[in-house]
PDB file of C-alpha atoms and ligand atoms in Angstrom:
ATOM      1  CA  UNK A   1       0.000   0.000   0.000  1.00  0.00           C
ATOM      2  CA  UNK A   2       0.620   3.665  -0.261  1.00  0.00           C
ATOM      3  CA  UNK A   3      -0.141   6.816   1.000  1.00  0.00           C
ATOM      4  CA  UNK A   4       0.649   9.570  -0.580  1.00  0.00           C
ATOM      5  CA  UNK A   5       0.370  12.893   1.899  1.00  0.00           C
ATOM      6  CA  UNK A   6       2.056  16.063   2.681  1.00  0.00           C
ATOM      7  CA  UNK A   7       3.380  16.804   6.153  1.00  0.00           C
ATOM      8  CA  UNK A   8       0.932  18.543   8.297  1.00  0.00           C
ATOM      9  CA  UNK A   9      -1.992  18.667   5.485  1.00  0.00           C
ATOM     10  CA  UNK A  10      -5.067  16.564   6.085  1.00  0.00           C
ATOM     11  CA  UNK A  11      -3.442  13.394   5.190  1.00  0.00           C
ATOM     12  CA  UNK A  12      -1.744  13.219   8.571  1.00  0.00           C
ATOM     13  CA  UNK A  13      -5.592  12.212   9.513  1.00  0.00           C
ATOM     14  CA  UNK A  14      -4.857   9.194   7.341  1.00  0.00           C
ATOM     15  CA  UNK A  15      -1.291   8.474   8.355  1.00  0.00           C
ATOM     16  CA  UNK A  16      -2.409   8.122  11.578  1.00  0.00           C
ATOM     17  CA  UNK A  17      -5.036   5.783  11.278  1.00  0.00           C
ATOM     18  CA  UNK A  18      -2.490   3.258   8.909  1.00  0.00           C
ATOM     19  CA  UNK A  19      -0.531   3.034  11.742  1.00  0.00           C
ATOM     20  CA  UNK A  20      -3.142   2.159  14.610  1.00  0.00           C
ATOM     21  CA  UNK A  21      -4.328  -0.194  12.212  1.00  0.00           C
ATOM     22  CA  UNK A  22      -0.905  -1.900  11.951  1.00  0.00           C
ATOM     23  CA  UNK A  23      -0.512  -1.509   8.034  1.00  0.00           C
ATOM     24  CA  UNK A  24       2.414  -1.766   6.514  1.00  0.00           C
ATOM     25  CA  UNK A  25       2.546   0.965   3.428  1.00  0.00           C
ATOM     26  CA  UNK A  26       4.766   3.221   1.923  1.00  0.00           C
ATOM     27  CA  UNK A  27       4.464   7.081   2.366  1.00  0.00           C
ATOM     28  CA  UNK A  28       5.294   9.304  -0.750  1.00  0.00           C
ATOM     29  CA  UNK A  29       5.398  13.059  -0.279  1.00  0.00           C
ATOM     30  CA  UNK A  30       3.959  15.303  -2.823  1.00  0.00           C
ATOM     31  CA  UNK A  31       4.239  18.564  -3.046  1.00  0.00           C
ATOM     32  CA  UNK A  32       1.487  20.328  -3.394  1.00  0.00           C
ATOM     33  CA  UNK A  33       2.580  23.730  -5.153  1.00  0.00           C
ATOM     34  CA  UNK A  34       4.598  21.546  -8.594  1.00  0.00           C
ATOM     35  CA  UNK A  35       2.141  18.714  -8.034  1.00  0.00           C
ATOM     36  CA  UNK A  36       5.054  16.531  -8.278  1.00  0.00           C
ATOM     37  CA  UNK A  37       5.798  13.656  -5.936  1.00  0.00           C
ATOM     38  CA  UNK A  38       9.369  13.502  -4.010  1.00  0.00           C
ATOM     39  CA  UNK A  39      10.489  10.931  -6.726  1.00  0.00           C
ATOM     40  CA  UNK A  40       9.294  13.599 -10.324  1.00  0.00           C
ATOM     41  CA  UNK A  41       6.355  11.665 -10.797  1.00  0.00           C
ATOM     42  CA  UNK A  42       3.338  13.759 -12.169  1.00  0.00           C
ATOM     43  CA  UNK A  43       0.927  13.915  -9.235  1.00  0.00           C
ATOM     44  CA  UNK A  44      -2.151  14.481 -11.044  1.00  0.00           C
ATOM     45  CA  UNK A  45      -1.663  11.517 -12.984  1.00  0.00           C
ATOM     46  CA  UNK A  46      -1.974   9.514  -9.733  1.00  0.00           C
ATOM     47  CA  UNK A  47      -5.001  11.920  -8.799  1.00  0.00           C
ATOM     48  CA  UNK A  48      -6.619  14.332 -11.228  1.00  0.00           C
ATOM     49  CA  UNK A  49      -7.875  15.930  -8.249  1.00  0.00           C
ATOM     50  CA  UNK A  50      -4.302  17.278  -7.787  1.00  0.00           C
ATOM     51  CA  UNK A  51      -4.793  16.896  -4.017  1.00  0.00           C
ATOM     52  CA  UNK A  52      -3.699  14.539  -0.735  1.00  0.00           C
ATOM     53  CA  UNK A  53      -4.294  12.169   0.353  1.00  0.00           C
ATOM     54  CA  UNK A  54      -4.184   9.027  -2.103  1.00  0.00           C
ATOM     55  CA  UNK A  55      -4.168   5.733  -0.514  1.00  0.00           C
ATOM     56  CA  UNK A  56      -2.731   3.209  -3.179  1.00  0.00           C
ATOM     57  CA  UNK A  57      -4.450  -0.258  -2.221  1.00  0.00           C
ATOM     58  CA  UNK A  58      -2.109  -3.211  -2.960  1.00  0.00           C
ATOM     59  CA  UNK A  59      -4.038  -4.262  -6.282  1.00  0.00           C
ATOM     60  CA  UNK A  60      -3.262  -0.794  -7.305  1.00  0.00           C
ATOM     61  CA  UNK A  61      -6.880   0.179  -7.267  1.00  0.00           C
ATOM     62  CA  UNK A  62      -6.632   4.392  -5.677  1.00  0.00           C
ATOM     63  CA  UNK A  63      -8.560   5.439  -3.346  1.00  0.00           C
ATOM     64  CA  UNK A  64      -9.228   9.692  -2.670  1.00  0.00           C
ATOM     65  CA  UNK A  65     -11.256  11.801   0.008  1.00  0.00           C
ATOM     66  CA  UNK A  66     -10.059  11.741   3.493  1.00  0.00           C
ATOM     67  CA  UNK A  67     -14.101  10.065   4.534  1.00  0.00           C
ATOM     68  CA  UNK A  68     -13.648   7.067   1.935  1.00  0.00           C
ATOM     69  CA  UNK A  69     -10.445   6.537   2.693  1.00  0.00           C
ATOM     70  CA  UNK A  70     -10.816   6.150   6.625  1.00  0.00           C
ATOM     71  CA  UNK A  71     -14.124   4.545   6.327  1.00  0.00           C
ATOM     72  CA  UNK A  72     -12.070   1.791   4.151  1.00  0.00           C
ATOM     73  CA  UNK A  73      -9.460   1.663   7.006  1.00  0.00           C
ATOM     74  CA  UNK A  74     -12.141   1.280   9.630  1.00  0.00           C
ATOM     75  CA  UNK A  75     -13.988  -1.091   7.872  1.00  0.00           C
ATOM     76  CA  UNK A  76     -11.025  -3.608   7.824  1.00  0.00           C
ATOM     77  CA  UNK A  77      -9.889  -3.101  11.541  1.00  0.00           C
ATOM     78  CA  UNK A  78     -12.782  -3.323  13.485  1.00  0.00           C
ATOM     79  CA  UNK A  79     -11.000  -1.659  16.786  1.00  0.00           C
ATOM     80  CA  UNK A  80     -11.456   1.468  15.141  1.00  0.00           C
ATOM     81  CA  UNK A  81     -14.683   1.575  14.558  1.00  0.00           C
ATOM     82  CA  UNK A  82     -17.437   2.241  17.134  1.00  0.00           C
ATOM     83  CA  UNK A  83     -19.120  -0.750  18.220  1.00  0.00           C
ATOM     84  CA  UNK A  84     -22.804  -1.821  17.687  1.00  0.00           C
ATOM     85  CA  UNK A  85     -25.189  -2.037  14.818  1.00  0.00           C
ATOM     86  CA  UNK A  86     -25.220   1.825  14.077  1.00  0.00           C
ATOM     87  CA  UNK A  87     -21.173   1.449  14.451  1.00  0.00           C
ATOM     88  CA  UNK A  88     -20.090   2.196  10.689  1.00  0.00           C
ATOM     89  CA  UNK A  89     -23.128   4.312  10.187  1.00  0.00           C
ATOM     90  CA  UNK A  90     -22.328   6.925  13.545  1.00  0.00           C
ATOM     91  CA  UNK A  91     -18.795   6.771  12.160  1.00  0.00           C
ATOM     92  CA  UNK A  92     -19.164   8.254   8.447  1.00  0.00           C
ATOM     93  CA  UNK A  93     -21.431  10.612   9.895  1.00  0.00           C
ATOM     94  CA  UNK A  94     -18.699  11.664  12.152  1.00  0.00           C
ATOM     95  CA  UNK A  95     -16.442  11.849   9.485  1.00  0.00           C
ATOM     96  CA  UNK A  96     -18.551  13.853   7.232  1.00  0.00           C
ATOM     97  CA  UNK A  97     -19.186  16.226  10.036  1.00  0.00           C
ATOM     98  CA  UNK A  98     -15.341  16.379  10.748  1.00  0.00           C
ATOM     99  CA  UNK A  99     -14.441  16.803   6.657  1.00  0.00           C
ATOM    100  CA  UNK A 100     -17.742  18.950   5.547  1.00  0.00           C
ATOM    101  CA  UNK A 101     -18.055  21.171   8.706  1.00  0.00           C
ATOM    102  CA  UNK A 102     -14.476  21.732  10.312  1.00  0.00           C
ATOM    103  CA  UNK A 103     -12.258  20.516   7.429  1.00  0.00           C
ATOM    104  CA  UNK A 104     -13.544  23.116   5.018  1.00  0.00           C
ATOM    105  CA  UNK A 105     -14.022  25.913   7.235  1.00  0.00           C
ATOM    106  CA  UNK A 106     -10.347  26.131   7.535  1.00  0.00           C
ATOM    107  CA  UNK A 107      -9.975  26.385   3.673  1.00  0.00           C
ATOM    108  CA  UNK A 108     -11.869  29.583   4.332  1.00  0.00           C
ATOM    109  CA  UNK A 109      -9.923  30.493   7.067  1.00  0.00           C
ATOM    110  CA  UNK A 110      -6.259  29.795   5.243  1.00  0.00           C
ATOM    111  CA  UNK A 111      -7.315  31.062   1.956  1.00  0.00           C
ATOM    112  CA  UNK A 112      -9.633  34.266   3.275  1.00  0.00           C
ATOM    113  CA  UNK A 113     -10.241  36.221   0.379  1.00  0.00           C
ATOM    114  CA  UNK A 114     -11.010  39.037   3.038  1.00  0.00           C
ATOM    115  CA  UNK A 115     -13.962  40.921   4.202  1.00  0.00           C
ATOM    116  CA  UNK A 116     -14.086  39.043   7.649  1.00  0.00           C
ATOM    117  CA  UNK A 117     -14.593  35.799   5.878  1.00  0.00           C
ATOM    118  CA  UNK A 118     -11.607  34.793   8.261  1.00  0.00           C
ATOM    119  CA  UNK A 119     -13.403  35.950  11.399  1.00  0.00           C
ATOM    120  CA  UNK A 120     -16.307  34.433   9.948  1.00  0.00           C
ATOM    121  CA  UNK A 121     -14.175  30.476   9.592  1.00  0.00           C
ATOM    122  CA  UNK A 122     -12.988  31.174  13.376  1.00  0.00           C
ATOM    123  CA  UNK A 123     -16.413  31.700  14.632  1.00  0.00           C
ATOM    124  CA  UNK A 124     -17.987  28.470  12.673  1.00  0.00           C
ATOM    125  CA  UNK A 125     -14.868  26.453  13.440  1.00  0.00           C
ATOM    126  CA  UNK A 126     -15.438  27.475  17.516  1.00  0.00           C
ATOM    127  CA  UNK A 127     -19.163  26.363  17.177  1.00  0.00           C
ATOM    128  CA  UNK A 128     -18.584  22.919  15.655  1.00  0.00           C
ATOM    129  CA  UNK A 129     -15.220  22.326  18.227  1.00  0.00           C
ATOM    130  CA  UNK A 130     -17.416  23.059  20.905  1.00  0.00           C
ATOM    131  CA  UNK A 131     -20.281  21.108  19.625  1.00  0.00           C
ATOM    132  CA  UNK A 132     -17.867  18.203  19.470  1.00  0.00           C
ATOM    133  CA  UNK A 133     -15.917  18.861  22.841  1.00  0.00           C
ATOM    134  CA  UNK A 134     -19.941  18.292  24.266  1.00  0.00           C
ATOM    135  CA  UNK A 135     -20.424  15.057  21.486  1.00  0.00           C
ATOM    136  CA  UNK A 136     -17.403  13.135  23.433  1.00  0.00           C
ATOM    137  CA  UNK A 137     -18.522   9.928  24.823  1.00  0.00           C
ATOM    138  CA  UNK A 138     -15.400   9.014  26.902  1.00  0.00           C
ATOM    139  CA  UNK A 139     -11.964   9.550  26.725  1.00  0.00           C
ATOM    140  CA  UNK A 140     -12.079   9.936  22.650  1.00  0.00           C
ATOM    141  CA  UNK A 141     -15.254  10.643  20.239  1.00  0.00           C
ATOM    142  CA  UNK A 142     -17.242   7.911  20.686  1.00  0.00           C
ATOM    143  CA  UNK A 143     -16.139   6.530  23.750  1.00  0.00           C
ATOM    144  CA  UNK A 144     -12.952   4.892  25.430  1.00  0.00           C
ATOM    145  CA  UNK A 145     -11.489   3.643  22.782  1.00  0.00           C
ATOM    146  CA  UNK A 146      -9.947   5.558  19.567  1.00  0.00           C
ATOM    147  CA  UNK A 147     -12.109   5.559  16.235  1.00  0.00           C
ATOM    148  CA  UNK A 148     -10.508   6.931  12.699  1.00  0.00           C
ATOM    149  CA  UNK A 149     -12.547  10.105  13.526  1.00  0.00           C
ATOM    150  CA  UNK A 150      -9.935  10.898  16.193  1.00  0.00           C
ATOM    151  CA  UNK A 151      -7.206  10.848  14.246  1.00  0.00           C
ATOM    152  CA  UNK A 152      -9.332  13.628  12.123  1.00  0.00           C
ATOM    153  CA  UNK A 153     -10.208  15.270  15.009  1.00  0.00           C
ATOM    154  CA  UNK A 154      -6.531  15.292  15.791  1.00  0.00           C
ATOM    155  CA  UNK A 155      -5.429  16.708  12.954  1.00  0.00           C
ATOM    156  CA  UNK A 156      -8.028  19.664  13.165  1.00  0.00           C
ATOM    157  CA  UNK A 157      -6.715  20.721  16.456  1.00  0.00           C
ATOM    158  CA  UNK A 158      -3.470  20.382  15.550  1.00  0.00           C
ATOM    159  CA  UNK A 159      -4.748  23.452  12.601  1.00  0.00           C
ATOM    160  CA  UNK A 160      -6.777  25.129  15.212  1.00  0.00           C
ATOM    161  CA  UNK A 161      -3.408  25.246  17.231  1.00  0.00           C
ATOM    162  CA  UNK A 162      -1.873  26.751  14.565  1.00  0.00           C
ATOM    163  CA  UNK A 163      -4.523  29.303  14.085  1.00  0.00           C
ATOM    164  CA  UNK A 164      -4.424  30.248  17.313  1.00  0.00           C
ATOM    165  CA  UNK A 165      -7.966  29.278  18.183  1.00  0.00           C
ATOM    166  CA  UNK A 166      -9.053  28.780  21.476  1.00  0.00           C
ATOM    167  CA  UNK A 167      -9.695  24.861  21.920  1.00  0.00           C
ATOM    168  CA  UNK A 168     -12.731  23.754  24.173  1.00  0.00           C
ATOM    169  CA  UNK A 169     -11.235  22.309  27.984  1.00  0.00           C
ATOM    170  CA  UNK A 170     -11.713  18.752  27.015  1.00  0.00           C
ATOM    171  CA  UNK A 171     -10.559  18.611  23.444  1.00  0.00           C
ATOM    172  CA  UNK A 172      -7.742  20.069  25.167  1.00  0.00           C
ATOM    173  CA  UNK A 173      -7.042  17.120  27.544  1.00  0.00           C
ATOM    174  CA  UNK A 174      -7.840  14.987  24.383  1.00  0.00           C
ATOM    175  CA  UNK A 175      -5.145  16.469  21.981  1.00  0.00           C
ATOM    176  CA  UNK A 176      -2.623  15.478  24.298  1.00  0.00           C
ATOM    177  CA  UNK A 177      -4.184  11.680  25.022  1.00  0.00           C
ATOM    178  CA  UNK A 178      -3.906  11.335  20.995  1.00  0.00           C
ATOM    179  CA  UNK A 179      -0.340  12.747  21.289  1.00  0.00           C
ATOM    180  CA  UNK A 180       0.587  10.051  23.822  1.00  0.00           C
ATOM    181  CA  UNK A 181       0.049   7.197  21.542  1.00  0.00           C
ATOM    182  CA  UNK A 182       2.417   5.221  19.851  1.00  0.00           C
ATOM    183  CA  UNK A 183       0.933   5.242  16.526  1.00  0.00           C
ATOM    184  CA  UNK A 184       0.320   9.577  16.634  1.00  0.00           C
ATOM    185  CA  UNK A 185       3.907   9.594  17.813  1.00  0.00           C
ATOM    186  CA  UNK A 186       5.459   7.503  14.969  1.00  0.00           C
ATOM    187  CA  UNK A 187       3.531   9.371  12.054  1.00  0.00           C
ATOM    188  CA  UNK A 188       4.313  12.878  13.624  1.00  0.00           C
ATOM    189  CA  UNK A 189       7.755  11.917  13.578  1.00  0.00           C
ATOM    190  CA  UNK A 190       7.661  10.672  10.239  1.00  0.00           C
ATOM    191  CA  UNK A 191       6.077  14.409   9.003  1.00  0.00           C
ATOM    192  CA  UNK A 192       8.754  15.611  10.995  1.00  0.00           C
ATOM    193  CA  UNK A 193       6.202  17.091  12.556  1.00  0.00           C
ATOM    194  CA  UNK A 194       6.102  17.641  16.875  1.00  0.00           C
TER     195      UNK A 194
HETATM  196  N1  LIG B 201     -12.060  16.676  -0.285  1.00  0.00           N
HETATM  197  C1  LIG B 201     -10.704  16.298  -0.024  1.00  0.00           C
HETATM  198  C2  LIG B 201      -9.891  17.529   0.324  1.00  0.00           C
HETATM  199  C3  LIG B 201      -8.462  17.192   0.618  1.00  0.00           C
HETATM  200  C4  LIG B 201      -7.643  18.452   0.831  1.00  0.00           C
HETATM  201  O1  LIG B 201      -8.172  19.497   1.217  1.00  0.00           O
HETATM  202  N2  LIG B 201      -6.331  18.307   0.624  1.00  0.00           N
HETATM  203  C5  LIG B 201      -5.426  19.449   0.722  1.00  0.00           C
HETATM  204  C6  LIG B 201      -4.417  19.240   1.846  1.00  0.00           C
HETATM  205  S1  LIG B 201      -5.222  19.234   3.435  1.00  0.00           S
HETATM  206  C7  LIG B 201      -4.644  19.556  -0.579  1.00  0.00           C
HETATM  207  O2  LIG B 201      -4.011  18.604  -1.004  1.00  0.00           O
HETATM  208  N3  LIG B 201      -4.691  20.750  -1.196  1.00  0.00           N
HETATM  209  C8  LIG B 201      -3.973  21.003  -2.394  1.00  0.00           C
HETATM  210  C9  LIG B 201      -4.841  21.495  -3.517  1.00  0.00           C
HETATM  211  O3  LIG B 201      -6.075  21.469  -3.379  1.00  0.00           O
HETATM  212  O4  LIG B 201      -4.279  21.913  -4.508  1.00  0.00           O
HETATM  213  C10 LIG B 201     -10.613  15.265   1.099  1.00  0.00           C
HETATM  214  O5  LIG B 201     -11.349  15.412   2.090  1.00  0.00           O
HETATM  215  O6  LIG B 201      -9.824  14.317   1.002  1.00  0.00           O
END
């Protein structure tokens, strides 16, 4: 398998979530400006999208979008998933939430074209943190043990960080839980990332 991300971008969501699955793949950087990977190779020839991440499979079939992509992880390591009969359901709805309500608002807040459309993204992006900091059922989203969403989740507050957002008390405590474990550690370090 392969995964083909840039350090720090959205695909760290997906790095993450290879490792606590115990997957052995391949990471490729691309850069994101040349849409070249690290080896030369034409990026948007892999995806015409021209964006991370890409997760090769090992029959070569590609997979894109940051939802399909963990709900594919999920569904073949059932420790991250929630448990139950609504399990896979709760979980894409999570992720959509995640992708369609925080994910995006930071485009908006990165690329502000002005006219307190950044204030705007900061205000939505506080609403939805906050709405999730009240969703958690335990120690991570959906309870006490860690889901692909939380490697999302992760990711997003390592962006709202960045921003300089303030981050709801237990999202807080929950950053640095994700931090702690061994898979977060070993694909930070592999960004080069802290
Ligand atoms: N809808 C896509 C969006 C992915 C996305 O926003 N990727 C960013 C990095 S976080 C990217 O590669 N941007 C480069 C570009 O759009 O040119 C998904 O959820 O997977």
């Amino acid at each position: 398998m392969k995964l083909y991300l840039k350090s720090g971008a959205c695909s760290l969501a997906d790095h993450i979530s290879l490792h606590e699955a115990g997957f052995e793949f391949e990471r490729i950087d691309v850069d994101l400006k040349t849409k070249r990977t690290a080896s030369g190779e034409d990026f948007t020839q892999i995806n015409p999208k021209g964006y991370v991440p890409v997760l090769e499979l090992d029959n070569g079939e590609r997979l894109t979008e940051n939802v399909a992509i963990m709900s594919w992880i999920a569904q073949h390591t059932p420790k991250l998933t929630p448990p139950g009969e609504m399990g896979q359901i709760r979980l894409l709805e999570m992720l959509a939430f995640i992708s369609t309500e925080v994910h995006k608002q930071f485009g908006r807040l990165f690329n502000s074209s002005g006219d307190g459309e950044s204030e705007a993204a900061r205000k939505k992006i506080a609403g939805r943190l906050d709405y999730l900091a009240h969703e958690m059922k335990g120690d991570y989203l959906f309870g006490d043990s860690a889901t692909v969403a939380d490697a999302y989740l992760f990711t997003m507050l390592r962006w709202a960080k960045g921003a300089k957002l303030e981050i709801p008390g237990p999202l807080t405590t929950f950053f640095e839980r994700m931090k702690a474990r061994p898979a977060v550690k070993q694909a930070l370090e592999h960004e080069g990332l802290e």
